[in-house]
Tab-separated table of N, CA and C in Angstrom:
chain	number	residue	atom	x	y	z
A	20	UNK	N	5.424	12.123	-10.166
A	20	UNK	CA	5.431	10.956	-9.279
A	20	UNK	C	5.144	9.857	-9.944
A	21	UNK	N	4.424	9.583	-10.827
A	21	UNK	CA	4.396	8.578	-11.769
A	21	UNK	C	5.587	7.770	-12.224
A	22	UNK	N	6.535	8.700	-12.784
A	22	UNK	CA	7.577	8.381	-13.428
A	22	UNK	C	8.549	7.834	-12.197
A	23	UNK	N	8.745	8.564	-10.968
A	23	UNK	CA	9.445	8.093	-9.942
A	23	UNK	C	9.033	6.679	-9.181
A	24	UNK	N	7.833	6.464	-9.392
A	24	UNK	CA	7.186	5.292	-8.745
A	24	UNK	C	6.951	4.191	-9.690
A	25	UNK	N	7.246	4.332	-11.107
A	25	UNK	CA	7.014	3.354	-11.999
A	25	UNK	C	7.548	1.994	-11.618
A	26	UNK	N	8.837	1.846	-10.970
A	26	UNK	CA	9.316	0.683	-10.586
A	26	UNK	C	8.649	0.129	-9.555
A	27	UNK	N	8.238	0.734	-8.606
A	27	UNK	CA	7.292	0.343	-7.378
A	27	UNK	C	6.091	-0.187	-7.952
A	28	UNK	N	5.538	0.378	-8.898
A	28	UNK	CA	4.062	-0.147	-9.307
A	28	UNK	C	4.161	-1.380	-9.996
A	29	UNK	N	5.399	-1.532	-10.969
A	29	UNK	CA	5.653	-2.778	-11.484
A	29	UNK	C	5.994	-3.962	-10.597
A	30	UNK	N	6.822	-3.539	-9.639
A	30	UNK	CA	7.155	-4.640	-8.588
A	30	UNK	C	6.057	-5.248	-7.933
A	31	UNK	N	4.916	-4.295	-7.389
A	31	UNK	CA	3.878	-4.547	-6.699
A	31	UNK	C	2.988	-5.411	-7.532
A	32	UNK	N	2.738	-5.097	-8.699
A	32	UNK	CA	1.795	-5.968	-9.702
A	32	UNK	C	2.416	-7.322	-9.855
A	33	UNK	N	3.820	-7.395	-10.063
A	33	UNK	CA	4.453	-8.678	-10.146
A	33	UNK	C	4.390	-9.631	-8.960
A	34	UNK	N	4.412	-8.788	-7.797
A	34	UNK	CA	4.125	-9.740	-6.542
A	34	UNK	C	2.858	-10.404	-6.334
A	35	UNK	N	1.630	-9.812	-7.041
A	35	UNK	CA	0.581	-10.107	-6.760
A	35	UNK	C	0.022	-10.988	-8.122
A	36	UNK	N	0.774	-11.088	-9.018
A	36	UNK	CA	0.361	-11.715	-10.359
A	36	UNK	C	-0.173	-13.222	-10.078
A	37	UNK	N	0.554	-13.976	-9.208
A	37	UNK	CA	0.371	-15.295	-9.157
A	37	UNK	C	-1.110	-15.488	-8.297
A	38	UNK	N	-1.401	-14.555	-7.457
A	38	UNK	CA	-2.649	-14.574	-6.766
A	38	UNK	C	-3.906	-14.052	-7.404
A	39	UNK	N	-3.619	-13.507	-8.481
A	39	UNK	CA	-4.727	-12.763	-9.282
A	39	UNK	C	-5.840	-12.129	-8.306
A	40	UNK	N	-5.499	-11.318	-7.682
A	40	UNK	CA	-6.607	-10.638	-6.751
A	40	UNK	C	-7.892	-10.181	-7.389
A	41	UNK	N	-8.998	-10.382	-6.746
A	41	UNK	CA	-10.287	-9.776	-7.299
A	41	UNK	C	-10.565	-8.540	-6.575
A	42	UNK	N	-10.034	-8.341	-5.294
A	42	UNK	CA	-10.309	-6.893	-4.624
A	42	UNK	C	-9.007	-6.534	-4.111
A	43	UNK	N	-8.871	-5.082	-4.271
A	43	UNK	CA	-7.636	-4.555	-3.853
A	43	UNK	C	-7.863	-2.993	-3.146
A	44	UNK	N	-7.081	-2.870	-2.096
A	44	UNK	CA	-6.984	-1.652	-1.574
A	44	UNK	C	-5.532	-0.973	-1.660
A	45	UNK	N	-5.687	0.413	-1.900
A	45	UNK	CA	-4.366	0.985	-1.886
A	45	UNK	C	-4.355	2.132	-0.785
A	46	UNK	N	-3.426	2.107	0.000
A	46	UNK	CA	-3.482	3.130	1.035
A	46	UNK	C	-2.458	4.178	0.746
A	47	UNK	N	-2.894	5.389	0.377
A	47	UNK	CA	-2.246	6.583	-0.123
A	47	UNK	C	-1.892	6.241	-1.581
A	48	UNK	N	-3.163	6.338	-2.331
A	48	UNK	CA	-3.038	5.997	-3.658
A	48	UNK	C	-2.483	7.133	-4.713
A	49	UNK	N	-2.402	8.346	-4.055
A	49	UNK	CA	-1.829	9.510	-4.803
A	49	UNK	C	-2.602	9.846	-6.099
A	50	UNK	N	-1.938	9.740	-7.304
A	50	UNK	CA	-2.695	10.089	-8.649
A	50	UNK	C	-3.351	8.795	-9.038
A	51	UNK	N	-3.376	7.696	-8.554
A	51	UNK	CA	-4.288	6.669	-8.969
A	51	UNK	C	-3.490	5.555	-9.995
A	52	UNK	N	-2.237	5.943	-10.016
A	52	UNK	CA	-1.592	5.183	-11.299
A	52	UNK	C	-1.662	3.478	-10.917
A	53	UNK	N	-1.270	3.272	-9.714
A	53	UNK	CA	-1.180	1.828	-9.350
A	53	UNK	C	-2.563	1.343	-9.173
A	54	UNK	N	-3.664	1.845	-8.741
A	54	UNK	CA	-4.739	1.413	-8.853
A	54	UNK	C	-5.292	1.079	-10.263
A	55	UNK	N	-4.961	1.963	-11.213
A	55	UNK	CA	-5.335	1.918	-12.624
A	55	UNK	C	-4.668	0.524	-13.086
A	56	UNK	N	-3.328	0.426	-12.808
A	56	UNK	CA	-2.571	-0.562	-13.252
A	56	UNK	C	-3.154	-2.008	-12.780
A	57	UNK	N	-3.645	-2.136	-11.376
A	57	UNK	CA	-4.089	-3.299	-10.616
A	57	UNK	C	-5.503	-3.528	-11.432
A	58	UNK	N	-6.376	-2.326	-11.729
A	58	UNK	CA	-7.656	-2.811	-12.295
A	58	UNK	C	-7.419	-3.346	-13.727
A	59	UNK	N	-6.568	-2.825	-14.445
A	59	UNK	CA	-6.218	-3.378	-15.938
A	59	UNK	C	-5.541	-4.919	-15.780
A	60	UNK	N	-4.739	-4.888	-14.944
A	60	UNK	CA	-4.068	-6.160	-14.924
A	60	UNK	C	-4.896	-7.459	-14.373
A	61	UNK	N	-5.523	-7.193	-13.187
A	61	UNK	CA	-6.152	-8.358	-12.710
A	61	UNK	C	-7.816	-8.336	-12.913
A	62	UNK	N	-8.229	-7.401	-13.730
A	62	UNK	CA	-9.660	-7.293	-13.946
A	62	UNK	C	-10.457	-7.400	-12.556
A	63	UNK	N	-10.032	-6.488	-11.661
A	63	UNK	CA	-10.552	-6.341	-10.206
A	63	UNK	C	-12.135	-6.198	-10.277
A	64	UNK	N	-12.742	-7.035	-9.505
A	64	UNK	CA	-14.179	-6.707	-9.099
A	64	UNK	C	-14.354	-5.437	-8.398
A	65	UNK	N	-13.354	-5.324	-7.361
A	65	UNK	CA	-13.538	-4.163	-6.486
A	65	UNK	C	-12.278	-3.538	-6.223
A	66	UNK	N	-12.222	-2.202	-6.397
A	66	UNK	CA	-10.925	-1.411	-6.046
A	66	UNK	C	-11.193	-0.300	-5.137
A	67	UNK	N	-10.492	-0.142	-3.865
A	67	UNK	CA	-10.681	0.775	-3.080
A	67	UNK	C	-9.372	1.575	-2.844
A	68	UNK	N	-9.572	2.713	-2.247
A	68	UNK	CA	-8.299	3.466	-1.963
A	68	UNK	C	-8.591	4.587	-0.899
A	69	UNK	N	-7.660	4.823	-0.181
A	69	UNK	CA	-7.828	6.111	0.631
A	69	UNK	C	-6.594	6.884	0.536
A	70	UNK	N	-6.691	8.240	0.525
A	70	UNK	CA	-5.679	9.263	0.482
A	70	UNK	C	-6.026	10.360	1.170
A	71	UNK	N	-4.934	10.884	1.944
A	71	UNK	CA	-5.258	12.214	2.766
A	71	UNK	C	-5.557	13.390	1.950
A	72	UNK	N	-5.139	13.451	0.742
A	72	UNK	CA	-5.109	14.689	-0.209
A	72	UNK	C	-6.483	14.715	-0.936
A	73	UNK	N	-7.226	15.861	-0.718
A	73	UNK	CA	-8.265	15.883	-1.535
A	73	UNK	C	-8.114	15.979	-3.099
A	74	UNK	N	-6.888	16.796	-3.506
A	74	UNK	CA	-6.511	16.947	-4.665
A	74	UNK	C	-6.241	15.579	-5.521
A	75	UNK	N	-5.644	14.722	-4.568
A	75	UNK	CA	-5.187	13.381	-5.175
A	75	UNK	C	-6.505	12.531	-5.365
A	76	UNK	N	-7.591	12.643	-4.363
A	76	UNK	CA	-8.675	11.982	-4.590
A	76	UNK	C	-9.484	12.403	-6.048
A	77	UNK	N	-9.398	13.505	-6.226
A	77	UNK	CA	-10.018	14.262	-7.473
A	77	UNK	C	-9.259	13.821	-8.558
A	78	UNK	N	-7.945	13.834	-8.588
A	78	UNK	CA	-7.124	13.286	-9.543
A	78	UNK	C	-7.170	11.881	-10.025
A	79	UNK	N	-7.215	10.951	-8.996
A	79	UNK	CA	-7.353	9.639	-9.154
A	79	UNK	C	-8.860	9.277	-9.713
A	80	UNK	N	-9.761	10.118	-9.215
A	80	UNK	CA	-11.285	9.655	-9.664
A	80	UNK	C	-11.267	10.044	-11.132
A	81	UNK	N	-10.644	11.166	-11.543
A	81	UNK	CA	-10.782	11.341	-12.998
A	81	UNK	C	-10.018	10.379	-13.726
A	82	UNK	N	-8.839	9.729	-13.377
A	82	UNK	CA	-8.189	8.962	-14.020
A	82	UNK	C	-8.879	7.461	-13.821
A	83	UNK	N	-9.670	7.268	-12.975
A	83	UNK	CA	-10.132	5.811	-12.770
A	83	UNK	C	-11.564	5.764	-13.328
A	84	UNK	N	-12.316	6.964	-13.788
A	84	UNK	CA	-13.741	6.853	-13.911
A	84	UNK	C	-14.186	6.037	-15.127
A	85	UNK	N	-13.311	5.875	-16.144
A	85	UNK	CA	-13.594	4.879	-17.074
A	85	UNK	C	-13.849	3.518	-16.827
A	86	UNK	N	-13.092	3.156	-15.690
A	86	UNK	CA	-13.095	1.768	-15.009
A	86	UNK	C	-14.432	1.318	-14.152
A	87	UNK	N	-15.112	2.340	-14.003
A	87	UNK	CA	-16.210	2.124	-12.968
A	87	UNK	C	-17.498	1.348	-13.529
A	88	UNK	N	-17.544	1.129	-14.867
A	88	UNK	CA	-18.514	0.295	-15.249
A	88	UNK	C	-18.227	-1.261	-14.996
A	89	UNK	N	-17.072	-1.526	-14.940
A	89	UNK	CA	-16.582	-2.950	-14.747
A	89	UNK	C	-16.031	-3.234	-13.338
A	90	UNK	N	-15.645	-2.260	-12.768
A	90	UNK	CA	-14.834	-2.394	-11.470
A	90	UNK	C	-15.742	-1.728	-10.423
A	91	UNK	N	-16.118	-2.094	-9.212
A	91	UNK	CA	-16.782	-1.351	-8.087
A	91	UNK	C	-15.642	-0.526	-7.554
A	92	UNK	N	-15.609	0.881	-7.638
A	92	UNK	CA	-14.554	1.529	-7.179
A	92	UNK	C	-15.026	2.387	-5.876
A	93	UNK	N	-14.268	2.421	-5.027
A	93	UNK	CA	-14.401	3.151	-3.780
A	93	UNK	C	-13.262	3.850	-3.262
A	94	UNK	N	-13.105	5.185	-3.758
A	94	UNK	CA	-11.782	5.939	-3.410
A	94	UNK	C	-12.341	7.046	-2.679
A	95	UNK	N	-11.689	7.548	-1.568
A	95	UNK	CA	-12.102	8.681	-0.671
A	95	UNK	C	-10.914	9.127	0.032
A	96	UNK	N	-11.137	10.298	0.591
A	96	UNK	CA	-10.307	11.002	1.427
A	96	UNK	C	-10.168	10.358	2.744
A	97	UNK	N	-9.040	10.039	3.131
A	97	UNK	CA	-8.757	9.323	4.461
A	97	UNK	C	-7.169	9.069	4.620
A	98	UNK	N	-7.005	8.248	5.709
A	98	UNK	CA	-5.584	7.777	5.911
A	98	UNK	C	-5.881	6.255	6.496
A	99	UNK	N	-4.612	5.974	7.161
A	99	UNK	CA	-4.421	4.596	7.572
A	99	UNK	C	-5.571	4.357	8.740
A	100	UNK	N	-6.155	5.356	9.280
A	100	UNK	CA	-7.023	5.072	10.337
A	100	UNK	C	-8.526	5.087	9.803
A	101	UNK	N	-8.855	5.203	8.578
A	101	UNK	CA	-9.981	5.217	7.941
A	101	UNK	C	-10.111	4.393	6.778
A	102	UNK	N	-9.874	3.103	6.923
A	102	UNK	CA	-9.925	1.962	6.026
A	102	UNK	C	-11.171	1.599	5.689
A	103	UNK	N	-11.458	1.340	4.341
A	103	UNK	CA	-12.684	0.377	4.061
A	103	UNK	C	-12.764	-0.824	4.617
A	104	UNK	N	-14.078	-1.288	4.875
A	104	UNK	CA	-14.007	-2.649	5.599
A	104	UNK	C	-13.438	-3.804	5.050
A	105	UNK	N	-13.644	-4.012	3.698
A	105	UNK	CA	-13.073	-5.229	3.103
A	105	UNK	C	-14.081	-6.255	2.885
A	106	UNK	N	-13.570	-7.391	2.880
A	106	UNK	CA	-12.324	-7.992	2.849
A	106	UNK	C	-11.712	-7.770	1.596
A	107	UNK	N	-10.275	-7.612	1.468
A	107	UNK	CA	-9.637	-7.477	0.355
A	107	UNK	C	-8.557	-8.633	0.110
A	108	UNK	N	-8.227	-8.985	-1.119
A	108	UNK	CA	-7.357	-10.050	-1.377
A	108	UNK	C	-5.928	-9.585	-1.384
A	109	UNK	N	-5.679	-8.167	-1.723
A	109	UNK	CA	-4.481	-7.493	-1.644
A	109	UNK	C	-4.748	-6.146	-1.202
A	110	UNK	N	-3.697	-5.768	-0.281
A	110	UNK	CA	-3.725	-4.140	0.148
A	110	UNK	C	-2.145	-3.952	-0.126
A	111	UNK	N	-2.019	-2.622	-0.674
A	111	UNK	CA	-0.555	-2.042	-0.894
A	111	UNK	C	-0.756	-0.646	-0.319
A	112	UNK	N	0.450	-0.302	0.234
A	112	UNK	CA	0.853	0.831	0.772
A	112	UNK	C	2.166	1.225	0.261
A	113	UNK	N	2.347	2.126	-0.873
A	113	UNK	CA	3.621	2.434	-1.509
A	113	UNK	C	3.892	3.829	-1.077
A	114	UNK	N	5.138	4.031	-0.324
A	114	UNK	CA	5.765	5.236	0.359
A	114	UNK	C	4.638	5.912	1.155
A	115	UNK	N	3.742	5.228	1.788
A	115	UNK	CA	2.877	5.834	2.667
A	115	UNK	C	3.252	5.433	4.110
A	116	UNK	N	3.889	4.531	4.340
A	116	UNK	CA	4.019	3.731	5.584
A	116	UNK	C	4.692	4.917	6.669
A	117	UNK	N	5.514	5.725	5.964
A	117	UNK	CA	6.189	6.601	6.857
A	117	UNK	C	5.346	7.761	7.534
A	118	UNK	N	4.087	7.756	6.996
A	118	UNK	CA	3.187	8.671	7.475
A	118	UNK	C	2.066	8.136	8.418
A	119	UNK	N	2.241	6.925	8.663
A	119	UNK	CA	1.448	6.277	9.764
A	119	UNK	C	2.028	6.592	11.127
A	120	UNK	N	1.143	7.417	11.896
A	120	UNK	CA	1.575	7.845	13.243
A	120	UNK	C	1.599	6.826	14.295
A	121	UNK	N	0.825	5.527	14.067
A	121	UNK	CA	0.685	4.424	15.001
A	121	UNK	C	0.704	3.144	14.101
A	122	UNK	N	1.954	2.819	13.524
A	122	UNK	CA	1.960	1.741	12.674
A	122	UNK	C	1.478	0.376	13.205
A	123	UNK	N	1.693	0.073	14.496
A	123	UNK	CA	1.141	-1.054	15.080
A	123	UNK	C	-0.657	-1.128	14.904
A	124	UNK	N	-1.050	-0.042	15.340
A	124	UNK	CA	-2.597	-0.109	15.028
A	124	UNK	C	-2.876	-0.039	13.758
A	125	UNK	N	-2.312	0.514	12.755
A	125	UNK	CA	-2.508	0.470	11.437
A	125	UNK	C	-2.428	-0.892	10.829
A	126	UNK	N	-1.456	-1.499	11.177
A	126	UNK	CA	-1.031	-2.799	10.649
A	126	UNK	C	-2.170	-3.890	11.165
A	127	UNK	N	-2.677	-3.716	12.375
A	127	UNK	CA	-3.846	-4.514	12.790
A	127	UNK	C	-5.028	-4.291	12.125
A	128	UNK	N	-5.380	-2.787	11.734
A	128	UNK	CA	-6.460	-2.615	10.970
A	128	UNK	C	-6.312	-3.268	9.591
A	129	UNK	N	-5.178	-3.230	9.051
A	129	UNK	CA	-4.947	-3.797	7.670
A	129	UNK	C	-5.010	-5.471	7.670
A	130	UNK	N	-4.588	-5.890	8.707
A	130	UNK	CA	-4.622	-7.503	8.865
A	130	UNK	C	-6.119	-7.813	9.046
A	131	UNK	N	-6.877	-7.040	9.749
A	131	UNK	CA	-8.321	-7.209	9.759
A	131	UNK	C	-9.059	-7.282	8.572
A	132	UNK	N	-8.442	-6.670	7.487
A	132	UNK	CA	-9.142	-6.309	6.247
A	132	UNK	C	-8.780	-7.165	5.025
A	133	UNK	N	-7.749	-7.986	5.374
A	133	UNK	CA	-7.286	-9.029	4.418
A	133	UNK	C	-7.877	-10.327	4.476
A	134	UNK	N	-8.249	-10.934	3.331
A	134	UNK	CA	-8.669	-12.216	3.238
A	134	UNK	C	-7.702	-13.243	3.924
A	135	UNK	N	-8.000	-14.437	4.263
A	135	UNK	CA	-7.005	-15.284	4.841
A	135	UNK	C	-5.774	-15.664	3.988
A	136	UNK	N	-5.926	-15.635	2.693
A	136	UNK	CA	-4.811	-15.967	1.671
A	136	UNK	C	-4.412	-14.544	0.956
A	137	UNK	N	-4.796	-13.307	1.762
A	137	UNK	CA	-4.304	-12.013	1.045
A	137	UNK	C	-2.994	-11.731	1.253
A	138	UNK	N	-2.585	-10.717	0.575
A	138	UNK	CA	-1.113	-10.204	0.599
A	138	UNK	C	-1.117	-8.774	0.839
A	139	UNK	N	-0.181	-8.397	1.784
A	139	UNK	CA	0.067	-7.069	1.990
A	139	UNK	C	1.396	-6.797	1.314
A	140	UNK	N	1.295	-5.665	0.537
A	140	UNK	CA	2.767	-5.052	-0.077
A	140	UNK	C	2.990	-3.726	0.652
A	141	UNK	N	4.075	-3.683	1.198
A	141	UNK	CA	4.765	-2.260	1.645
A	141	UNK	C	5.695	-1.947	0.781
A	142	UNK	N	5.856	-0.831	0.340
A	142	UNK	CA	7.147	-0.293	-0.307
A	142	UNK	C	7.513	0.999	0.501
A	143	UNK	N	8.673	0.784	0.958
A	143	UNK	CA	9.146	1.915	1.827
A	143	UNK	C	10.131	2.760	1.078
A	144	UNK	N	10.187	4.024	1.334
A	144	UNK	CA	11.039	5.082	0.743
A	144	UNK	C	12.406	4.915	1.581
A	145	UNK	N	13.447	4.830	0.758
A	145	UNK	CA	14.739	4.767	1.489
A	145	UNK	C	15.297	6.141	1.669
A	146	UNK	N	15.439	6.530	3.065
A	146	UNK	CA	15.847	7.880	3.413
A	146	UNK	C	17.520	8.021	3.160
A	147	UNK	N	17.736	9.074	2.429
A	147	UNK	CA	19.305	9.253	2.175
A	147	UNK	C	20.187	9.092	3.309
A	148	UNK	N	19.781	9.625	4.422
A	148	UNK	CA	20.641	9.550	5.622
A	148	UNK	C	20.373	8.279	6.526
A	149	UNK	N	19.504	7.358	5.959
A	149	UNK	CA	18.956	6.122	6.650
A	149	UNK	C	18.046	6.600	7.849
A	150	UNK	N	18.032	7.833	8.120
A	150	UNK	CA	17.001	8.177	9.259
A	150	UNK	C	16.167	9.416	8.510
A	151	UNK	N	14.762	8.948	8.734
A	151	UNK	CA	13.858	9.948	8.109
A	151	UNK	C	13.807	11.383	8.931
A	152	UNK	N	13.460	12.445	8.186
A	152	UNK	CA	13.284	13.706	8.823
A	152	UNK	C	12.355	13.545	10.159
A	153	UNK	N	12.778	14.359	10.901
A	153	UNK	CA	12.154	14.461	12.582
A	153	UNK	C	10.554	14.629	12.241
A	154	UNK	N	10.173	15.352	11.204
A	154	UNK	CA	8.532	15.687	10.921
A	154	UNK	C	7.809	14.565	10.632
A	155	UNK	N	8.424	13.530	10.234
A	155	UNK	CA	7.529	12.250	9.819
A	155	UNK	C	6.989	11.525	10.773
A	156	UNK	N	5.687	11.420	10.696
A	156	UNK	CA	4.876	10.778	11.835
A	156	UNK	C	5.271	9.535	12.343
A	157	UNK	N	5.667	8.393	11.487
A	157	UNK	CA	5.977	7.167	11.937
A	157	UNK	C	7.292	6.951	12.647
A	158	UNK	N	7.164	6.547	13.924
A	158	UNK	CA	8.349	6.352	14.793
A	158	UNK	C	9.303	5.273	14.229
A	159	UNK	N	8.801	4.314	13.663
A	159	UNK	CA	9.666	3.244	12.921
A	159	UNK	C	10.372	3.972	11.748
A	160	UNK	N	9.836	4.700	11.148
A	160	UNK	CA	10.366	5.396	9.926
A	160	UNK	C	11.753	6.204	10.352
A	161	UNK	N	11.328	6.810	11.589
A	161	UNK	CA	12.543	7.731	12.033
A	161	UNK	C	13.585	7.154	12.838
A	162	UNK	N	13.456	5.775	13.122
A	162	UNK	CA	14.277	4.949	13.900
A	162	UNK	C	15.657	4.823	13.344
A	163	UNK	N	15.873	4.907	12.022
A	163	UNK	CA	17.293	4.738	11.463
A	163	UNK	C	17.425	3.227	10.940
A	164	UNK	N	16.317	2.425	11.278
A	164	UNK	CA	16.285	1.042	10.816
A	164	UNK	C	14.795	0.583	10.427
A	165	UNK	N	14.485	1.401	9.546
A	165	UNK	CA	13.004	1.359	9.131
A	165	UNK	C	12.605	-0.191	8.716
A	166	UNK	N	13.329	-0.765	7.915
A	166	UNK	CA	13.014	-1.946	7.443
A	166	UNK	C	12.837	-2.983	8.464
A	167	UNK	N	13.853	-3.172	9.191
A	167	UNK	CA	13.662	-4.058	10.421
A	167	UNK	C	12.549	-3.934	11.324
A	168	UNK	N	12.281	-2.581	11.567
A	168	UNK	CA	11.292	-2.153	12.452
A	168	UNK	C	10.066	-2.445	11.865
A	169	UNK	N	9.860	-2.269	10.530
A	169	UNK	CA	8.636	-2.602	9.906
A	169	UNK	C	8.308	-4.060	9.980
A	170	UNK	N	9.355	-4.856	9.680
A	170	UNK	CA	9.296	-6.247	9.601
A	170	UNK	C	8.804	-6.587	10.932
A	171	UNK	N	9.309	-6.150	12.101
A	171	UNK	CA	9.017	-6.603	13.446
A	171	UNK	C	7.461	-6.247	13.719
A	172	UNK	N	7.075	-5.119	13.259
A	172	UNK	CA	5.662	-4.578	13.416
A	172	UNK	C	4.805	-5.622	12.634
A	173	UNK	N	5.140	-5.870	11.556
A	173	UNK	CA	4.286	-6.835	10.708
A	173	UNK	C	4.061	-8.229	11.602
A	174	UNK	N	5.155	-8.860	12.121
A	174	UNK	CA	5.144	-9.952	12.870
A	174	UNK	C	4.138	-9.557	14.086
A	175	UNK	N	4.311	-8.494	14.903
A	175	UNK	CA	3.430	-8.358	15.992
A	175	UNK	C	1.949	-8.334	15.423
A	176	UNK	N	1.575	-7.893	14.266
A	176	UNK	CA	0.187	-7.640	13.788
A	176	UNK	C	-0.208	-8.887	13.216
A	177	UNK	N	0.538	-10.034	13.354
A	177	UNK	CA	0.132	-11.189	12.877
A	177	UNK	C	0.369	-11.602	11.298
A	178	UNK	N	1.361	-11.043	10.805
A	178	UNK	CA	1.852	-11.292	9.464
A	178	UNK	C	3.259	-12.158	9.564
A	179	UNK	N	3.518	-12.917	8.429
A	179	UNK	CA	4.632	-13.323	8.002
A	179	UNK	C	5.262	-12.797	6.729
A	180	UNK	N	6.487	-12.133	7.077
A	180	UNK	CA	7.109	-11.639	5.870
A	180	UNK	C	7.549	-12.672	4.821
A	181	UNK	N	7.098	-12.718	3.565
A	181	UNK	CA	7.486	-13.961	2.647
A	181	UNK	C	8.438	-13.267	1.517
A	182	UNK	N	8.521	-11.943	1.412
A	182	UNK	CA	9.580	-11.641	0.436
A	182	UNK	C	9.996	-10.046	0.886
A	183	UNK	N	11.361	-9.794	0.578
A	183	UNK	CA	12.010	-8.448	0.481
A	183	UNK	C	12.634	-8.198	-0.562
A	184	UNK	N	12.732	-7.030	-1.005
A	184	UNK	CA	13.451	-6.794	-2.325
A	184	UNK	C	13.597	-5.286	-2.365
A	185	UNK	N	14.979	-4.844	-2.788
A	185	UNK	CA	15.216	-3.697	-3.210
A	185	UNK	C	14.579	-3.330	-4.449
A	186	UNK	N	13.759	-2.456	-4.658
A	186	UNK	CA	13.323	-2.094	-6.020
A	186	UNK	C	13.990	-1.119	-6.734
A	187	UNK	N	14.596	-0.337	-6.122
A	187	UNK	CA	15.363	0.863	-6.742
A	187	UNK	C	16.197	1.323	-5.746
A	188	UNK	N	17.175	2.511	-6.020
A	188	UNK	CA	18.140	2.992	-4.884
A	188	UNK	C	16.958	3.788	-3.867
A	189	UNK	N	15.809	4.140	-4.162
A	189	UNK	CA	14.973	4.811	-3.324
A	189	UNK	C	13.840	3.932	-2.690
A	190	UNK	N	13.808	2.775	-2.975
A	190	UNK	CA	12.685	1.907	-2.627
A	190	UNK	C	12.974	0.506	-2.170
A	191	UNK	N	12.248	0.033	-1.158
A	191	UNK	CA	12.478	-1.439	-0.563
A	191	UNK	C	11.254	-1.940	-0.696
A	192	UNK	N	10.914	-3.056	-0.897
A	192	UNK	CA	9.551	-3.778	-1.062
A	192	UNK	C	9.499	-4.829	-0.001
A	193	UNK	N	8.407	-5.120	0.481
A	193	UNK	CA	8.077	-5.976	1.480
A	193	UNK	C	6.800	-6.646	1.234
A	194	UNK	N	6.712	-7.905	1.159
A	194	UNK	CA	5.556	-8.638	0.936
A	194	UNK	C	5.264	-9.566	2.219
A	195	UNK	N	4.040	-9.494	2.702
A	195	UNK	CA	3.469	-10.060	4.004
A	195	UNK	C	2.323	-10.779	3.858
A	196	UNK	N	1.953	-11.962	4.471
A	196	UNK	CA	0.684	-12.499	4.354
A	196	UNK	C	0.268	-12.819	5.803
A	197	UNK	N	-0.979	-13.042	6.066
A	197	UNK	CA	-1.558	-13.200	7.278
A	197	UNK	C	-1.044	-14.615	7.857
A	198	UNK	N	-0.661	-14.783	9.180
A	198	UNK	CA	-0.439	-16.082	9.745
A	198	UNK	C	-1.596	-16.747	10.171
């Protein structure tokens, strides 16, 4: 997965570089590669993450334990409905948006946890047929027009989309800020 997501990690860090965040939350952190990169790049004071997989929490905890002396780490099993309180200067969700069963509610929770000048990075997985599989929980991801639907949901949640970019053939990035 780290190799597959390498471009998404690099793009996400580049989008945050000018802001130099001190606190960061990743929703669906997987093996912890982006959290590690963010900790190293930004010298984070606080790094948090939620992931639904117990195995991913264990894997990321091992990967990140050496940073616990300089960065307050809070990673635990959970999903978009169980977010740490924050506030966070930056929140990222790479390839996890499609698993949010209620994206409007999730984005409202994310918005409530961002600092006023914070940034949200969404990286969407591009589906080969443009329409995600029926088993994917997020109705916006199944719509066949996920990018436009995600942007509309961001607007409804009180965000302004400030950047969009194709990251690779498989990924589209969106940067949003609170209005």
